Amino acid sequence: MKKDIDWGSLSFAYVDTDYRYETRYKDGKWDEGGLTTDKMMQIHECAGVLQYAQTCFEGLKAYTTEDGRTVCFRPDLNAERMINSCQRLEMPTIDKDKFISAVKQVVKANEGFVPPFGSGATLYIRPYMYASGPVIGVKPADEYVFRIFTTPVGPYFKGGVKPITIRVSDFDRAAPNGTGHIKAGLNYAMSLHAIVDAHNQGFAENMYLDPATRTKVEETGGANFLFVTKDNTVVTPKSSSILPSITRRSLIYVAEHYLGLKVEEREILLDEVKDFAECGLCGTAAVISPVGKIVDHGKEICMPAGMEKMGPITQKLYDTLTGIQMGRIEAPEGWICEI
Ligand SMILES: *Cc1c(COP(=O)(O)O)cnc(C)c1O
């Protein structure tokens, strides 16, 4: 039974669902784990997460395909990325099988909150881990909690896709050998001031540059860049401080293997952005948000695709990947995970 929710009017905000998954790490091992109805957690005043920000997370979606199946998209890659995040933060890892099984359990238990096909809405899945054990000397904690909650979220673009205007940021998001490549909450904490400031100045997002030279394009606070050249090559920045977006990696595959386009992952200079034909931001939330204008300290770079619609290649990429996700187009082996 689907819940009585006006799916189309949901925004990207927390809505309570019935179940969440929890497993706890203590004495060097994870417990069995299972579902709980309790959304509140009691936490030690000296927990590692509160004192030294030892926490990381993931984000993926469950949705209903055209033929009525409940599925999620490439959860194995979220599991792998979370293992990398945990290792970098000296946290215990969750086995890939346990992670995927937990995702399935929590989605199945909240099946009534998985929006129906055609609503444009999805069930957002948020796995996360935090240090629950007390630490006051700076070191990794001894105890951890891994949880997954879900929340139904509305269509990303209400009333049609609109290209956005972004600015080149004077703030940095990641150090050259820091934590930019992992999904750590700390990367977001320090991006909040930059995004609030960008919004105050009328920009939707920040384009971060490489902090060492400030000449190369990295990513935004929560999405990777894809560019299209005037001769239809799909180009994406290569950097060890970019978060490896699963959407971006999937789109690159689609560009090459479904659309027969040339793709390049390479360093991209801010100076060459003015020569590109199209620009988009990729992430789980929107799949692709088209960028219409990039403002670099008063100097405007206007993408030829304009401010009214996605560029033609961006649109093809978007249609093909969402077609694969919704079951209209045959998916590569292992991309669609049935619940
Ligand atoms: C999560 C995230 C993305 C998008 O990754 P997806 O796997 O496509 O959702 C991009 N950049 C940053 C910094 C992120 O945290």
mmCIF file of C-alpha atoms and ligand atoms in Angstrom:
data_model
loop_
_atom_site.group_PDB
_atom_site.id
_atom_site.type_symbol
_atom_site.label_atom_id
_atom_site.label_comp_id
_atom_site.label_asym_id
_atom_site.label_seq_id
_atom_site.Cartn_x
_atom_site.Cartn_y
_atom_site.Cartn_z
ATOM 1 C CA MET A 1 0.000 0.000 0.000
ATOM 2 C CA LYS A 2 1.432 3.358 -1.046
ATOM 3 C CA LYS A 3 1.207 6.101 1.557
ATOM 4 C CA ASP A 4 -1.189 8.957 0.931
ATOM 5 C CA ILE A 5 1.385 11.551 -0.122
ATOM 6 C CA ASP A 6 1.176 14.270 -2.772
ATOM 7 C CA TRP A 7 4.384 13.031 -4.440
ATOM 8 C CA GLY A 8 4.687 15.868 -6.928
ATOM 9 C CA SER A 9 4.724 18.573 -4.260
ATOM 10 C CA LEU A 10 7.459 17.016 -2.116
ATOM 11 C CA SER A 11 10.683 19.011 -1.910
ATOM 12 C CA PHE A 12 14.174 17.844 -0.927
ATOM 13 C CA ALA A 13 13.521 17.833 2.812
ATOM 14 C CA TYR A 14 13.316 15.231 5.542
ATOM 15 C CA VAL A 15 10.009 13.382 5.755
ATOM 16 C CA ASP A 16 9.632 10.737 8.425
ATOM 17 C CA THR A 17 9.267 7.125 7.230
ATOM 18 C CA ASP A 18 8.448 3.988 9.228
ATOM 19 C CA TYR A 19 11.790 2.171 9.434
ATOM 20 C CA ARG A 20 15.514 2.769 9.485
ATOM 21 C CA TYR A 21 18.422 0.311 9.619
ATOM 22 C CA GLU A 22 21.039 0.292 12.352
ATOM 23 C CA THR A 23 24.135 -1.728 13.176
ATOM 24 C CA ARG A 24 26.662 -0.934 15.911
ATOM 25 C CA TYR A 25 30.412 -1.527 16.071
ATOM 26 C CA LYS A 26 31.918 -2.414 19.434
ATOM 27 C CA ASP A 27 34.850 -4.555 20.668
ATOM 28 C CA GLY A 28 36.224 -4.743 17.142
ATOM 29 C CA LYS A 29 33.120 -6.047 15.398
ATOM 30 C CA TRP A 30 29.726 -5.103 13.949
ATOM 31 C CA ASP A 31 26.603 -6.540 15.537
ATOM 32 C CA GLU A 32 23.944 -8.366 13.544
ATOM 33 C CA GLY A 33 22.070 -5.149 12.686
ATOM 34 C CA GLY A 34 18.441 -4.720 11.803
ATOM 35 C CA LEU A 35 15.497 -2.419 11.355
ATOM 36 C CA THR A 36 14.204 -0.012 13.975
ATOM 37 C CA THR A 37 11.331 2.456 14.111
ATOM 38 C CA ASP A 38 13.219 4.893 16.343
ATOM 39 C CA LYS A 39 14.444 7.997 14.536
ATOM 40 C CA MET A 40 15.977 9.457 17.689
ATOM 41 C CA MET A 41 19.454 8.476 18.843
ATOM 42 C CA GLN A 42 21.048 9.070 22.191
ATOM 43 C CA ILE A 43 24.632 10.094 21.837
ATOM 44 C CA HIS A 44 27.595 10.301 24.231
ATOM 45 C CA GLU A 45 28.644 13.880 24.960
ATOM 46 C CA CYS A 46 32.215 13.025 24.001
ATOM 47 C CA ALA A 47 31.424 10.975 20.852
ATOM 48 C CA GLY A 48 34.120 11.174 18.177
ATOM 49 C CA VAL A 49 31.622 12.582 15.696
ATOM 50 C CA LEU A 50 30.773 15.523 17.959
ATOM 51 C CA GLN A 51 34.333 16.372 18.925
ATOM 52 C CA TYR A 52 36.389 15.576 15.813
ATOM 53 C CA ALA A 53 33.817 15.145 13.018
ATOM 54 C CA GLN A 54 34.515 11.460 12.416
ATOM 55 C CA THR A 55 31.619 10.722 10.098
ATOM 56 C CA CYS A 56 30.876 9.967 6.458
ATOM 57 C CA PHE A 57 27.789 9.274 4.380
ATOM 58 C CA GLU A 58 26.354 8.112 1.085
ATOM 59 C CA GLY A 59 23.324 9.024 -0.987
ATOM 60 C CA LEU A 60 21.277 7.009 -3.483
ATOM 61 C CA LYS A 61 17.685 6.595 -4.555
ATOM 62 C CA ALA A 62 15.010 3.930 -4.836
ATOM 63 C CA TYR A 63 12.213 4.428 -7.324
ATOM 64 C CA THR A 64 9.547 2.618 -9.305
ATOM 65 C CA THR A 65 10.326 1.603 -12.884
ATOM 66 C CA GLU A 66 7.895 1.865 -15.779
ATOM 67 C CA ASP A 67 6.964 -1.826 -15.337
ATOM 68 C CA GLY A 68 6.310 -1.417 -11.615
ATOM 69 C CA ARG A 69 9.497 -2.799 -10.036
ATOM 70 C CA THR A 70 11.119 -1.133 -7.029
ATOM 71 C CA VAL A 71 14.815 -0.705 -7.763
ATOM 72 C CA CYS A 72 17.874 1.280 -6.839
ATOM 73 C CA PHE A 73 20.794 2.316 -8.995
ATOM 74 C CA ARG A 74 24.288 0.831 -8.588
ATOM 75 C CA PRO A 75 24.324 0.508 -4.768
ATOM 76 C CA ASP A 76 27.529 -1.548 -5.068
ATOM 77 C CA LEU A 77 29.346 1.649 -6.021
ATOM 78 C CA ASN A 78 27.979 3.460 -2.964
ATOM 79 C CA ALA A 79 29.191 0.546 -0.822
ATOM 80 C CA GLU A 80 32.667 0.746 -2.364
ATOM 81 C CA ARG A 81 32.853 4.501 -1.990
ATOM 82 C CA MET A 82 31.805 4.285 1.645
ATOM 83 C CA ILE A 83 34.582 1.751 2.284
ATOM 84 C CA ASN A 84 37.051 4.281 0.858
ATOM 85 C CA SER A 85 35.593 7.070 2.995
ATOM 86 C CA CYS A 86 35.809 4.925 6.151
ATOM 87 C CA GLN A 87 39.402 3.934 5.463
ATOM 88 C CA ARG A 88 40.483 7.545 4.996
ATOM 89 C CA LEU A 89 38.759 8.534 8.255
ATOM 90 C CA GLU A 90 40.103 5.543 10.262
ATOM 91 C CA MET A 91 36.627 4.125 10.700
ATOM 92 C CA PRO A 92 35.685 0.436 10.482
ATOM 93 C CA THR A 93 34.257 -0.549 7.085
ATOM 94 C CA ILE A 94 30.906 -2.149 6.270
ATOM 95 C CA ASP A 95 31.116 -5.134 3.919
ATOM 96 C CA LYS A 96 29.653 -4.535 0.498
ATOM 97 C CA ASP A 97 27.141 -7.381 0.946
ATOM 98 C CA LYS A 98 26.017 -6.101 4.328
ATOM 99 C CA PHE A 99 25.641 -2.575 2.928
ATOM 100 C CA ILE A 100 23.543 -3.726 -0.043
ATOM 101 C CA SER A 101 21.444 -6.028 2.128
ATOM 102 C CA ALA A 102 20.798 -3.156 4.563
ATOM 103 C CA VAL A 103 19.726 -0.878 1.688
ATOM 104 C CA LYS A 104 17.323 -3.553 0.451
ATOM 105 C CA GLN A 105 15.885 -4.202 3.914
ATOM 106 C CA VAL A 106 15.216 -0.567 4.660
ATOM 107 C CA VAL A 107 13.676 0.153 1.249
ATOM 108 C CA LYS A 108 11.486 -2.952 1.436
ATOM 109 C CA ALA A 109 10.305 -1.963 4.924
ATOM 110 C CA ASN A 110 9.421 1.517 3.622
ATOM 111 C CA GLU A 111 7.943 0.323 0.314
ATOM 112 C CA GLY A 112 4.851 2.475 0.882
ATOM 113 C CA PHE A 113 7.070 5.549 0.666
ATOM 114 C CA VAL A 114 8.646 4.621 -2.688
ATOM 115 C CA PRO A 115 6.946 7.063 -5.076
ATOM 116 C CA PRO A 116 5.014 5.586 -8.011
ATOM 117 C CA PHE A 117 6.376 5.677 -11.560
ATOM 118 C CA GLY A 118 5.724 8.925 -13.356
ATOM 119 C CA SER A 119 5.510 11.072 -10.220
ATOM 120 C CA GLY A 120 9.066 12.301 -10.708
ATOM 121 C CA ALA A 121 9.600 11.700 -6.993
ATOM 122 C CA THR A 122 11.997 9.125 -5.496
ATOM 123 C CA LEU A 123 12.861 7.611 -2.144
ATOM 124 C CA TYR A 124 16.192 9.108 -1.133
ATOM 125 C CA ILE A 125 18.390 6.679 0.811
ATOM 126 C CA ARG A 126 20.955 8.055 3.242
ATOM 127 C CA PRO A 127 23.510 5.574 4.633
ATOM 128 C CA TYR A 128 25.904 7.123 7.143
ATOM 129 C CA MET A 129 28.379 6.165 9.813
ATOM 130 C CA TYR A 130 29.582 8.083 12.830
ATOM 131 C CA ALA A 131 31.976 7.623 15.736
ATOM 132 C CA SER A 132 29.806 7.070 18.807
ATOM 133 C CA GLY A 133 32.545 6.142 21.268
ATOM 134 C CA PRO A 134 34.059 8.839 23.522
ATOM 135 C CA VAL A 135 37.401 10.415 22.525
ATOM 136 C CA ILE A 136 39.083 13.436 24.020
ATOM 137 C CA GLY A 137 42.680 12.824 22.992
ATOM 138 C CA VAL A 138 42.759 13.096 19.216
ATOM 139 C CA LYS A 139 42.423 9.542 17.895
ATOM 140 C CA PRO A 140 39.851 7.340 16.167
ATOM 141 C CA ALA A 141 36.959 6.244 18.406
ATOM 142 C CA ASP A 142 36.424 2.618 19.459
ATOM 143 C CA GLU A 143 32.690 2.503 18.776
ATOM 144 C CA TYR A 144 30.630 3.374 15.691
ATOM 145 C CA VAL A 145 27.067 3.412 14.449
ATOM 146 C CA PHE A 146 26.074 2.721 10.848
ATOM 147 C CA ARG A 147 22.542 3.731 9.941
ATOM 148 C CA ILE A 148 20.380 4.116 6.876
ATOM 149 C CA PHE A 149 17.256 6.226 6.793
ATOM 150 C CA THR A 150 15.064 6.975 3.816
ATOM 151 C CA THR A 151 12.971 9.983 2.932
ATOM 152 C CA PRO A 152 10.711 10.587 -0.075
ATOM 153 C CA VAL A 153 11.852 13.551 -2.170
ATOM 154 C CA GLY A 154 10.053 15.393 -4.940
ATOM 155 C CA PRO A 155 11.066 15.907 -8.559
ATOM 156 C CA TYR A 156 14.314 17.913 -8.673
ATOM 157 C CA PHE A 157 13.084 20.186 -11.448
ATOM 158 C CA LYS A 158 9.567 21.351 -10.711
ATOM 159 C CA GLY A 159 7.956 22.970 -13.726
ATOM 160 C CA GLY A 160 10.744 22.006 -16.108
ATOM 161 C CA VAL A 161 14.506 22.078 -16.251
ATOM 162 C CA LYS A 162 16.075 25.527 -15.932
ATOM 163 C CA PRO A 163 19.787 26.171 -16.522
ATOM 164 C CA ILE A 164 21.471 27.732 -13.508
ATOM 165 C CA THR A 165 24.011 30.495 -12.995
ATOM 166 C CA ILE A 166 27.041 29.673 -10.878
ATOM 167 C CA ARG A 167 30.118 31.608 -9.768
ATOM 168 C CA VAL A 168 33.790 30.831 -9.528
ATOM 169 C CA SER A 169 34.429 30.592 -5.791
ATOM 170 C CA ASP A 170 37.248 32.275 -3.884
ATOM 171 C CA PHE A 171 36.846 29.614 -1.200
ATOM 172 C CA ASP A 172 38.421 26.165 -1.568
ATOM 173 C CA ARG A 173 36.560 22.922 -0.948
ATOM 174 C CA ALA A 174 39.419 20.427 -0.704
ATOM 175 C CA ALA A 175 43.167 20.430 -0.159
ATOM 176 C CA PRO A 176 45.368 18.712 -2.780
ATOM 177 C CA ASN A 177 46.033 15.690 -0.552
ATOM 178 C CA GLY A 178 43.065 16.133 1.760
ATOM 179 C CA THR A 179 39.593 14.579 1.850
ATOM 180 C CA GLY A 180 37.951 15.944 -1.307
ATOM 181 C CA HIS A 181 37.701 12.441 -2.807
ATOM 182 C CA ILE A 182 35.692 10.947 0.064
ATOM 183 C CA LYS A 183 32.132 11.624 1.175
ATOM 184 C CA ALA A 184 32.930 13.124 4.558
ATOM 185 C CA GLY A 185 30.554 15.436 6.384
ATOM 186 C CA LEU A 186 33.501 17.735 7.079
ATOM 187 C CA ASN A 187 33.712 18.608 3.364
ATOM 188 C CA TYR A 188 30.193 19.943 3.624
ATOM 189 C CA ALA A 189 30.578 21.757 6.944
ATOM 190 C CA MET A 190 33.206 24.041 5.497
ATOM 191 C CA SER A 191 31.303 24.554 2.233
ATOM 192 C CA LEU A 192 28.237 25.976 4.011
ATOM 193 C CA HIS A 193 29.596 29.496 4.328
ATOM 194 C CA ALA A 194 30.582 29.497 0.644
ATOM 195 C CA ILE A 195 27.135 28.342 -0.515
ATOM 196 C CA VAL A 196 25.210 30.739 1.733
ATOM 197 C CA ASP A 197 27.384 33.556 0.413
ATOM 198 C CA ALA A 198 26.844 32.401 -3.198
ATOM 199 C CA HIS A 199 23.071 32.324 -2.685
ATOM 200 C CA ASN A 200 23.166 35.793 -1.136
ATOM 201 C CA GLN A 201 24.922 37.045 -4.272
ATOM 202 C CA GLY A 202 22.332 35.381 -6.525
ATOM 203 C CA PHE A 203 24.269 32.292 -7.614
ATOM 204 C CA ALA A 204 22.944 28.732 -7.454
ATOM 205 C CA GLU A 205 26.305 27.038 -6.861
ATOM 206 C CA ASN A 206 30.047 27.546 -6.449
ATOM 207 C CA MET A 207 32.549 26.342 -9.008
ATOM 208 C CA TYR A 208 35.586 25.351 -6.968
ATOM 209 C CA LEU A 209 39.040 25.528 -8.511
ATOM 210 C CA ASP A 210 42.068 23.452 -7.603
ATOM 211 C CA PRO A 211 43.444 25.112 -4.456
ATOM 212 C CA ALA A 212 47.111 24.700 -5.419
ATOM 213 C CA THR A 213 47.063 26.760 -8.623
ATOM 214 C CA ARG A 214 43.494 28.131 -8.844
ATOM 215 C CA THR A 215 43.570 27.569 -12.598
ATOM 216 C CA LYS A 216 41.755 24.229 -12.953
ATOM 217 C CA VAL A 217 38.078 23.313 -12.585
ATOM 218 C CA GLU A 218 37.274 20.877 -9.751
ATOM 219 C CA GLU A 219 33.584 20.527 -8.879
ATOM 220 C CA THR A 220 30.762 22.239 -6.998
ATOM 221 C CA GLY A 221 29.897 21.559 -3.355
ATOM 222 C CA GLY A 222 27.944 18.434 -4.211
ATOM 223 C CA ALA A 223 28.111 17.693 -7.933
ATOM 224 C CA ASN A 224 30.745 16.933 -10.596
ATOM 225 C CA PHE A 225 31.104 18.879 -13.857
ATOM 226 C CA LEU A 226 30.525 17.532 -17.342
ATOM 227 C CA PHE A 227 31.364 19.718 -20.321
ATOM 228 C CA VAL A 228 30.674 19.183 -23.991
ATOM 229 C CA THR A 229 33.058 20.632 -26.575
ATOM 230 C CA LYS A 230 31.907 22.249 -29.811
ATOM 231 C CA ASP A 231 32.711 19.010 -31.647
ATOM 232 C CA ASN A 232 30.633 16.937 -29.207
ATOM 233 C CA THR A 233 33.335 15.420 -27.021
ATOM 234 C CA VAL A 234 32.224 14.913 -23.425
ATOM 235 C CA VAL A 235 34.907 16.188 -21.054
ATOM 236 C CA THR A 236 35.087 15.870 -17.276
ATOM 237 C CA PRO A 237 37.770 17.106 -14.869
ATOM 238 C CA LYS A 238 40.398 14.699 -13.593
ATOM 239 C CA SER A 239 41.685 15.446 -10.109
ATOM 240 C CA SER A 240 42.490 13.427 -7.006
ATOM 241 C CA SER A 241 40.491 15.864 -4.855
ATOM 242 C CA ILE A 242 37.153 15.443 -6.672
ATOM 243 C CA LEU A 243 34.463 13.188 -5.209
ATOM 244 C CA PRO A 244 33.972 10.341 -7.713
ATOM 245 C CA SER A 245 30.288 10.850 -8.584
ATOM 246 C CA ILE A 246 28.486 7.646 -9.542
ATOM 247 C CA THR A 247 26.167 9.672 -11.779
ATOM 248 C CA ARG A 248 29.135 11.228 -13.600
ATOM 249 C CA ARG A 249 30.831 7.845 -14.074
ATOM 250 C CA SER A 250 27.547 6.406 -15.384
ATOM 251 C CA LEU A 251 27.022 9.336 -17.765
ATOM 252 C CA ILE A 252 30.538 8.960 -19.162
ATOM 253 C CA TYR A 253 29.796 5.292 -19.825
ATOM 254 C CA VAL A 254 26.495 6.210 -21.486
ATOM 255 C CA ALA A 255 28.218 8.864 -23.636
ATOM 256 C CA GLU A 256 30.777 6.375 -24.868
ATOM 257 C CA HIS A 257 28.797 3.136 -25.140
ATOM 258 C CA TYR A 258 25.225 4.255 -25.842
ATOM 259 C CA LEU A 259 25.711 7.515 -27.719
ATOM 260 C CA GLY A 260 29.038 6.740 -29.400
ATOM 261 C CA LEU A 261 30.588 10.001 -28.248
ATOM 262 C CA LYS A 262 34.242 10.639 -27.554
ATOM 263 C CA VAL A 263 34.912 11.117 -23.832
ATOM 264 C CA GLU A 264 37.892 12.589 -22.008
ATOM 265 C CA GLU A 265 38.737 12.704 -18.328
ATOM 266 C CA ARG A 266 41.509 15.266 -18.021
ATOM 267 C CA GLU A 267 42.574 18.445 -16.306
ATOM 268 C CA ILE A 268 40.352 21.323 -17.394
ATOM 269 C CA LEU A 269 41.602 24.882 -17.202
ATOM 270 C CA LEU A 270 39.160 27.592 -16.192
ATOM 271 C CA ASP A 271 40.505 29.451 -19.234
ATOM 272 C CA GLU A 272 39.104 26.894 -21.653
ATOM 273 C CA VAL A 273 35.574 26.812 -20.200
ATOM 274 C CA LYS A 274 34.570 29.724 -22.473
ATOM 275 C CA ASP A 275 35.226 27.464 -25.480
ATOM 276 C CA PHE A 276 32.834 24.686 -24.404
ATOM 277 C CA ALA A 277 29.360 24.269 -25.885
ATOM 278 C CA GLU A 278 27.560 22.811 -22.869
ATOM 279 C CA CYS A 279 28.028 22.463 -19.137
ATOM 280 C CA GLY A 280 26.164 20.354 -16.589
ATOM 281 C CA LEU A 281 26.414 19.336 -12.949
ATOM 282 C CA CYS A 282 25.961 15.664 -12.144
ATOM 283 C CA GLY A 283 24.821 13.986 -8.991
ATOM 284 C CA THR A 284 22.178 11.610 -7.682
ATOM 285 C CA ALA A 285 19.698 14.387 -6.861
ATOM 286 C CA ALA A 286 19.215 15.921 -10.319
ATOM 287 C CA VAL A 287 21.127 13.463 -12.569
ATOM 288 C CA ILE A 288 22.217 16.550 -14.580
ATOM 289 C CA SER A 289 21.536 20.225 -13.881
ATOM 290 C CA PRO A 290 22.425 22.325 -16.892
ATOM 291 C CA VAL A 291 24.644 25.345 -16.250
ATOM 292 C CA GLY A 292 23.772 28.343 -18.410
ATOM 293 C CA LYS A 293 26.198 30.908 -17.072
ATOM 294 C CA ILE A 294 29.440 30.900 -15.094
ATOM 295 C CA VAL A 295 30.499 34.187 -13.504
ATOM 296 C CA ASP A 296 34.213 34.655 -12.819
ATOM 297 C CA HIS A 297 34.592 37.818 -10.754
ATOM 298 C CA GLY A 298 32.217 39.869 -12.875
ATOM 299 C CA LYS A 299 33.281 38.276 -16.162
ATOM 300 C CA GLU A 300 30.411 36.239 -17.595
ATOM 301 C CA ILE A 301 30.885 32.992 -19.465
ATOM 302 C CA CYS A 302 27.587 32.244 -21.224
ATOM 303 C CA MET A 303 27.136 28.706 -22.497
ATOM 304 C CA PRO A 304 25.815 28.656 -26.085
ATOM 305 C CA ALA A 305 22.907 26.408 -25.016
ATOM 306 C CA GLY A 306 21.453 29.449 -23.241
ATOM 307 C CA MET A 307 19.292 29.940 -20.176
ATOM 308 C CA GLU A 308 16.088 28.278 -21.375
ATOM 309 C CA LYS A 309 16.920 24.611 -21.873
ATOM 310 C CA MET A 310 19.593 21.917 -21.644
ATOM 311 C CA GLY A 311 22.111 21.692 -24.447
ATOM 312 C CA PRO A 312 21.393 18.929 -26.995
ATOM 313 C CA ILE A 313 24.113 16.516 -25.842
ATOM 314 C CA THR A 314 23.315 17.114 -22.169
ATOM 315 C CA GLN A 315 19.667 16.351 -22.973
ATOM 316 C CA LYS A 316 20.604 13.103 -24.743
ATOM 317 C CA LEU A 317 22.769 12.041 -21.818
ATOM 318 C CA TYR A 318 19.986 12.883 -19.391
ATOM 319 C CA ASP A 319 17.310 11.058 -21.402
ATOM 320 C CA THR A 320 19.461 7.965 -21.873
ATOM 321 C CA LEU A 321 20.552 7.613 -18.258
ATOM 322 C CA THR A 322 17.065 8.265 -16.862
ATOM 323 C CA GLY A 323 15.722 5.819 -19.487
ATOM 324 C CA ILE A 324 18.127 3.179 -18.190
ATOM 325 C CA GLN A 325 17.162 3.937 -14.597
ATOM 326 C CA MET A 326 13.432 3.739 -15.318
ATOM 327 C CA GLY A 327 13.715 0.495 -17.300
ATOM 328 C CA ARG A 328 12.850 2.002 -20.703
ATOM 329 C CA ILE A 329 16.345 1.360 -22.057
ATOM 330 C CA GLU A 330 18.316 -1.804 -21.403
ATOM 331 C CA ALA A 331 20.803 -1.281 -18.568
ATOM 332 C CA PRO A 332 24.412 -2.462 -18.502
ATOM 333 C CA GLU A 333 24.872 -5.615 -16.414
ATOM 334 C CA GLY A 334 24.506 -4.937 -12.699
ATOM 335 C CA TRP A 335 23.345 -1.321 -12.825
ATOM 336 C CA ILE A 336 19.784 -1.894 -11.646
ATOM 337 C CA CYS A 337 19.335 -3.514 -8.253
ATOM 338 C CA GLU A 338 15.898 -4.965 -7.685
ATOM 339 C CA ILE A 339 14.552 -4.677 -4.142
HETATM 340 C C1 LIG B 1 27.829 12.977 -3.444
HETATM 341 C C2 LIG B 1 28.647 13.969 -4.164
HETATM 342 C C3 LIG B 1 28.614 14.090 -5.572
HETATM 343 C C4 LIG B 1 27.666 13.310 -6.447
HETATM 344 O O1 LIG B 1 27.885 11.939 -6.416
HETATM 345 P P1 LIG B 1 26.775 10.923 -6.924
HETATM 346 O O2 LIG B 1 27.336 9.591 -6.577
HETATM 347 O O3 LIG B 1 26.626 11.110 -8.379
HETATM 348 O O4 LIG B 1 25.520 11.267 -6.189
HETATM 349 C C5 LIG B 1 29.480 15.003 -6.170
HETATM 350 N N1 LIG B 1 30.298 15.777 -5.442
HETATM 351 C C6 LIG B 1 30.334 15.704 -4.094
HETATM 352 C C7 LIG B 1 31.266 16.595 -3.349
HETATM 353 C C8 LIG B 1 29.529 14.796 -3.412
HETATM 354 O O5 LIG B 1 29.570 14.736 -2.089
#
